[in-house]
Coordinates of C-alpha atoms and ligand atoms in Angstrom, one line a residue:
M1 CA 91.8 71.8 114.0
V2 CA 95.2 72.9 115.5
F3 CA 98.6 71.2 116.0
L4 CA 99.9 71.0 119.5
N5 CA 103.1 69.0 120.4
G6 CA 102.7 66.3 117.8
V7 CA 99.0 65.9 117.7
F8 CA 96.2 67.4 115.6
I9 CA 93.4 68.4 118.0
L10 CA 90.3 70.6 118.1
K11 CA 91.3 74.2 119.1
N12 CA 88.9 74.2 122.1
K13 CA 90.5 71.0 123.4
A14 CA 94.1 72.2 123.1
S15 CA 95.8 73.4 126.4
I16 CA 99.3 73.9 127.7
P17 CA 100.6 73.7 131.3
V18 CA 100.7 77.0 133.3
M19 CA 104.5 76.5 133.8
D20 CA 105.1 76.9 130.1
R21 CA 107.6 79.6 129.7
G22 CA 105.7 81.0 126.7
F23 CA 102.8 81.7 129.1
L24 CA 105.0 82.9 132.0
F25 CA 107.6 85.0 130.1
G26 CA 106.6 85.2 126.5
D27 CA 109.7 83.0 126.0
G28 CA 109.1 81.9 122.4
I29 CA 109.5 82.4 118.7
Y30 CA 106.9 82.5 116.0
E31 CA 106.3 82.7 112.2
V32 CA 103.4 83.5 110.0
I33 CA 103.3 81.8 106.7
P34 CA 100.8 82.5 103.9
S35 CA 99.3 79.7 101.8
Y36 CA 97.6 80.5 98.5
Q37 CA 95.3 77.9 97.0
G38 CA 96.8 75.2 99.3
K39 CA 100.4 76.1 98.3
L40 CA 102.8 77.4 101.0
F41 CA 104.4 80.7 99.9
Y42 CA 108.1 81.0 100.4
L43 CA 108.1 78.3 103.1
D44 CA 111.9 77.7 102.9
T45 CA 112.6 81.4 103.6
H46 CA 110.2 81.4 106.6
L47 CA 111.8 78.2 108.0
K48 CA 115.2 79.8 107.6
R49 CA 114.1 82.9 109.5
L50 CA 112.5 80.6 112.1
Q51 CA 115.9 78.8 112.6
R52 CA 117.7 82.2 112.9
S53 CA 115.3 83.4 115.6
L54 CA 115.5 80.1 117.5
D55 CA 119.3 80.1 117.4
A56 CA 119.3 83.7 118.7
V57 CA 117.5 82.6 121.9
Q58 CA 118.9 79.1 122.1
I59 CA 115.6 77.2 121.6
P60 CA 116.3 73.9 119.7
N61 CA 114.3 73.4 116.5
P62 CA 112.2 70.3 117.2
Y63 CA 111.7 69.4 113.5
T64 CA 113.5 69.1 110.2
N65 CA 112.3 71.2 107.3
N66 CA 110.7 68.1 105.8
K67 CA 108.8 67.4 109.0
W68 CA 107.6 71.0 109.2
L69 CA 106.3 70.7 105.6
E70 CA 104.5 67.5 106.4
I71 CA 102.8 69.0 109.5
L72 CA 101.8 72.3 107.8
E73 CA 100.4 70.5 104.8
Q74 CA 98.4 68.1 107.0
L75 CA 97.0 71.1 108.9
L76 CA 96.1 72.9 105.7
G77 CA 94.3 69.7 104.6
Y78 CA 91.8 70.3 107.5
S79 CA 90.8 73.8 106.3
Q80 CA 88.1 74.6 103.8
S81 CA 89.2 77.9 102.5
T82 CA 91.7 78.4 99.7
N83 CA 94.0 81.1 101.2
Q84 CA 95.3 80.4 104.7
S85 CA 97.7 82.1 107.1
L86 CA 99.6 79.6 109.3
Y87 CA 100.6 80.8 112.7
L88 CA 103.4 78.7 114.2
Q89 CA 104.9 79.2 117.6
I90 CA 107.6 77.4 119.5
T91 CA 108.1 78.2 123.2
R92 CA 111.0 77.0 125.3
G93 CA 108.7 74.6 127.1
A94 CA 107.5 74.0 130.7
D95 CA 109.8 74.0 133.7
T96 CA 108.9 73.0 137.3
Q97 CA 109.7 76.5 138.8
R98 CA 109.3 80.0 137.5
K99 CA 112.8 81.4 137.1
H100 CA 114.3 83.6 134.5
S101 CA 117.3 81.3 133.7
F102 CA 116.6 78.2 131.7
K103 CA 117.8 74.6 131.2
K104 CA 117.1 72.1 128.5
L105 CA 113.4 71.6 128.1
N106 CA 111.0 70.1 125.5
P107 CA 109.8 73.0 123.3
T108 CA 106.1 73.5 123.0
V109 CA 104.9 73.7 119.4
Y110 CA 101.6 75.2 118.5
I111 CA 100.3 75.8 115.0
E112 CA 96.9 77.2 113.8
S113 CA 95.6 78.0 110.4
N114 CA 93.2 80.8 109.7
Q115 CA 91.4 82.0 106.6
F116 CA 93.4 84.8 105.0
I117 CA 91.5 87.5 103.1
V118 CA 93.5 89.2 100.5
K119 CA 92.3 92.7 99.7
N120 CA 91.6 93.2 96.1
K121 CA 93.3 95.7 93.9
S122 CA 90.4 98.2 93.7
L123 CA 90.2 98.3 97.5
L124 CA 94.0 98.8 97.8
E125 CA 93.9 101.6 95.3
K126 CA 91.8 103.7 97.7
G127 CA 95.0 104.0 99.9
F128 CA 95.3 103.6 103.7
S129 CA 96.0 105.8 106.7
V130 CA 98.7 105.4 109.4
I131 CA 99.9 107.2 112.4
T132 CA 103.5 107.6 113.6
Q133 CA 104.9 106.9 117.1
A134 CA 108.3 106.6 118.8
D135 CA 109.8 103.1 118.6
I136 CA 110.1 102.0 122.2
R137 CA 110.8 98.3 121.5
W138 CA 113.9 96.5 122.5
S139 CA 117.0 96.4 120.3
R140 CA 116.6 92.8 118.9
C141 CA 113.6 93.4 116.7
D142 CA 115.3 91.1 114.2
I143 CA 114.2 88.1 116.4
K144 CA 110.5 87.1 115.7
A145 CA 109.7 86.8 119.4
T146 CA 106.3 86.1 120.9
S147 CA 106.8 88.8 123.5
L148 CA 105.0 91.6 121.7
L149 CA 103.8 94.0 124.4
A150 CA 104.9 97.2 122.6
N151 CA 103.5 96.0 119.3
I152 CA 100.2 95.2 121.0
M153 CA 99.9 98.7 122.4
Y154 CA 100.7 100.2 119.0
I155 CA 98.1 98.1 117.2
Q156 CA 95.5 99.0 119.9
N157 CA 96.4 102.7 119.3
A158 CA 95.9 102.2 115.5
K159 CA 92.5 100.6 116.1
E160 CA 91.4 103.4 118.3
A161 CA 92.7 106.0 115.7
R162 CA 90.9 103.9 113.0
V163 CA 94.1 103.6 110.9
E164 CA 95.8 100.6 109.3
E165 CA 99.2 100.7 111.1
V166 CA 101.6 102.6 113.3
I167 CA 104.8 103.6 111.7
L168 CA 107.7 103.8 114.1
H169 CA 110.7 106.1 114.4
R170 CA 113.8 105.7 116.5
N171 CA 116.1 108.8 116.8
N172 CA 114.1 110.4 114.0
I173 CA 114.8 107.5 111.6
I174 CA 111.8 105.4 110.4
T175 CA 112.4 101.8 111.4
E176 CA 109.3 99.8 110.4
G177 CA 105.6 99.4 111.2
A178 CA 104.3 97.7 114.4
T179 CA 103.5 94.6 112.2
S180 CA 105.0 95.5 108.9
N181 CA 108.0 96.9 107.0
V182 CA 108.0 100.4 105.6
F183 CA 109.1 101.7 102.2
M184 CA 109.1 105.1 100.6
I185 CA 109.7 106.3 97.1
K186 CA 111.3 109.6 96.2
D187 CA 112.6 110.5 92.7
N188 CA 112.7 106.9 91.3
T189 CA 114.5 105.5 94.4
L190 CA 113.0 102.9 96.8
Y191 CA 114.1 103.7 100.4
T192 CA 113.8 101.4 103.4
H193 CA 115.5 100.7 106.7
P194 CA 118.6 98.5 106.7
A195 CA 118.0 94.9 107.8
D196 CA 119.7 95.4 111.2
T197 CA 118.6 94.6 114.7
H198 CA 116.1 97.4 114.8
I199 CA 113.7 95.8 112.4
L200 CA 112.3 92.4 111.6
S201 CA 113.5 91.7 108.1
G202 CA 110.3 90.7 106.3
I203 CA 110.0 87.9 103.8
T204 CA 107.7 90.4 101.9
R205 CA 110.4 93.1 102.3
D206 CA 112.8 91.0 100.4
L207 CA 110.3 90.4 97.6
V208 CA 109.6 94.1 97.3
L209 CA 113.3 94.8 97.0
E210 CA 113.6 92.0 94.4
S211 CA 110.8 93.7 92.3
A212 CA 112.9 96.9 92.1
I213 CA 114.7 95.9 88.9
T214 CA 111.5 95.0 87.1
C215 CA 110.0 98.3 88.3
H216 CA 113.0 100.4 87.3
L217 CA 113.6 101.6 90.8
K218 CA 117.0 102.3 92.4
I219 CA 117.4 101.0 96.0
D220 CA 118.6 102.8 99.1
K221 CA 118.7 100.7 102.2
S222 CA 120.3 103.3 104.4
G223 CA 117.1 104.4 106.1
F224 CA 115.3 107.8 106.0
T225 CA 113.9 110.4 108.4
K226 CA 110.3 111.1 109.3
N227 CA 110.5 114.4 107.5
K228 CA 111.5 112.5 104.3
L229 CA 108.6 110.1 104.8
L230 CA 106.1 113.0 105.0
N231 CA 107.5 114.4 101.7
A232 CA 107.7 111.1 99.8
D233 CA 106.2 110.4 96.4
E234 CA 104.8 107.0 97.6
V235 CA 104.7 105.1 100.9
W236 CA 104.0 101.4 101.3
I237 CA 103.9 98.9 104.1
S238 CA 104.5 95.2 103.6
S239 CA 103.8 91.9 105.4
S240 CA 102.9 88.3 104.6
T241 CA 99.3 88.8 105.4
R242 CA 98.9 92.4 104.1
E243 CA 101.1 91.9 101.0
I244 CA 102.0 95.5 99.9
M245 CA 99.7 98.3 100.9
P246 CA 99.8 101.8 99.7
I247 CA 99.7 104.5 102.4
T248 CA 98.1 107.8 101.4
K249 CA 97.8 109.5 104.8
I250 CA 100.3 109.8 107.6
D251 CA 99.2 111.5 110.8
N252 CA 97.3 114.3 109.2
C253 CA 99.4 114.7 106.1
T254 CA 98.5 113.3 102.7
V255 CA 101.0 111.5 100.6
N256 CA 101.1 112.3 96.9
D257 CA 97.9 114.4 97.2
G258 CA 96.1 111.2 98.5
K259 CA 96.7 109.3 95.3
V260 CA 98.2 105.8 95.1
G261 CA 101.4 105.9 92.9
H262 CA 102.3 104.0 89.8
Y263 CA 105.3 102.3 91.4
W264 CA 103.0 100.7 93.9
E265 CA 101.0 99.2 91.0
C266 CA 104.2 97.7 89.5
V267 CA 105.3 96.1 92.7
Y268 CA 101.8 94.9 93.4
N269 CA 101.7 93.2 90.0
Y270 CA 105.1 91.7 90.5
Y271 CA 104.0 90.2 93.8
Q272 CA 100.7 88.8 92.4
Q273 CA 102.8 87.1 89.6
L274 CA 105.0 85.4 92.3
K275 CA 101.8 84.0 93.9
N276 CA 100.8 82.4 90.5
D277 CA 104.3 80.9 89.7
Ligands
LIG1 N1 108.0 93.8 110.9 C1 107.2 93.4 111.9 C2 107.4 94.0 113.3 C3 106.3 92.4 111.7 O1 105.5 91.9 112.8 C4 106.1 91.8 110.4 C5 105.1 90.8 110.2 O2 104.4 90.4 111.0 C6 106.9 92.3 109.4 C7 107.9 93.3 109.7 C8 106.8 91.7 108.0 O3 107.3 90.5 107.9 P1 106.9 89.4 106.8 O4 106.9 90.2 105.5 O5 107.9 88.3 106.8 O6 105.5 89.0 107.1

């Protein structure tokens, strides 16, 4: 079952008009919200980011937060599995002609819910490999837009290279992953890129930063170079569906002799606790 423009419908029965600007231009915004054991995780924060993205591209928010909650909970009610990832997208809607400029339209709202497999700790402790590439995306990566061509190409490259993610660098500074935020640890300090227009400020990123006090880490959000990344004590990527993953190989270099570090374990435990609260 999926949600499309006010109705719950079977996925193979759901369709949109060809004039939808989401189809023609990728003119839309999305969110991915995890749900653990039927409970939406940090929904308010996701809805706040959704509003921010919609405002940035002048698409009106069709629902109040209470209405979003009601729809998402109803959709969750149709799924069998305990952990779900809800994909929600709002496009500007369908016009009569294909032209770049827009007028007031009825936004198209689509939501689907899929089973969400959380990797267990022993699997995560094996560590993951990534590759690095130049960040060729536009300069408003802070907007969670459905137009994701560059990200698609990166993830295809990752698949072909049999690695977990592509870590991006712009002018030699690490920005983020193609579908995640990036952190590194050096000498008890947690480094990440500032939450400016070159990254999507992740909900998980904020929780990782929040864990720093508990894990006795100092924070530096001024960014870091690729060279620093390759010489880090620990490297992690974070996202709502991956949670916090330790990276032990970057291109052909090992991080911390290929071992997952103890700060990762602290942040991992902190995050698991939040899920149980
Ligand atoms: N950066 C990018 C480019 C992403 O696509 C994502 C998630 O999909 C993130 C960061 C992490 O965001 P969040 O932690 O809110 O899932």
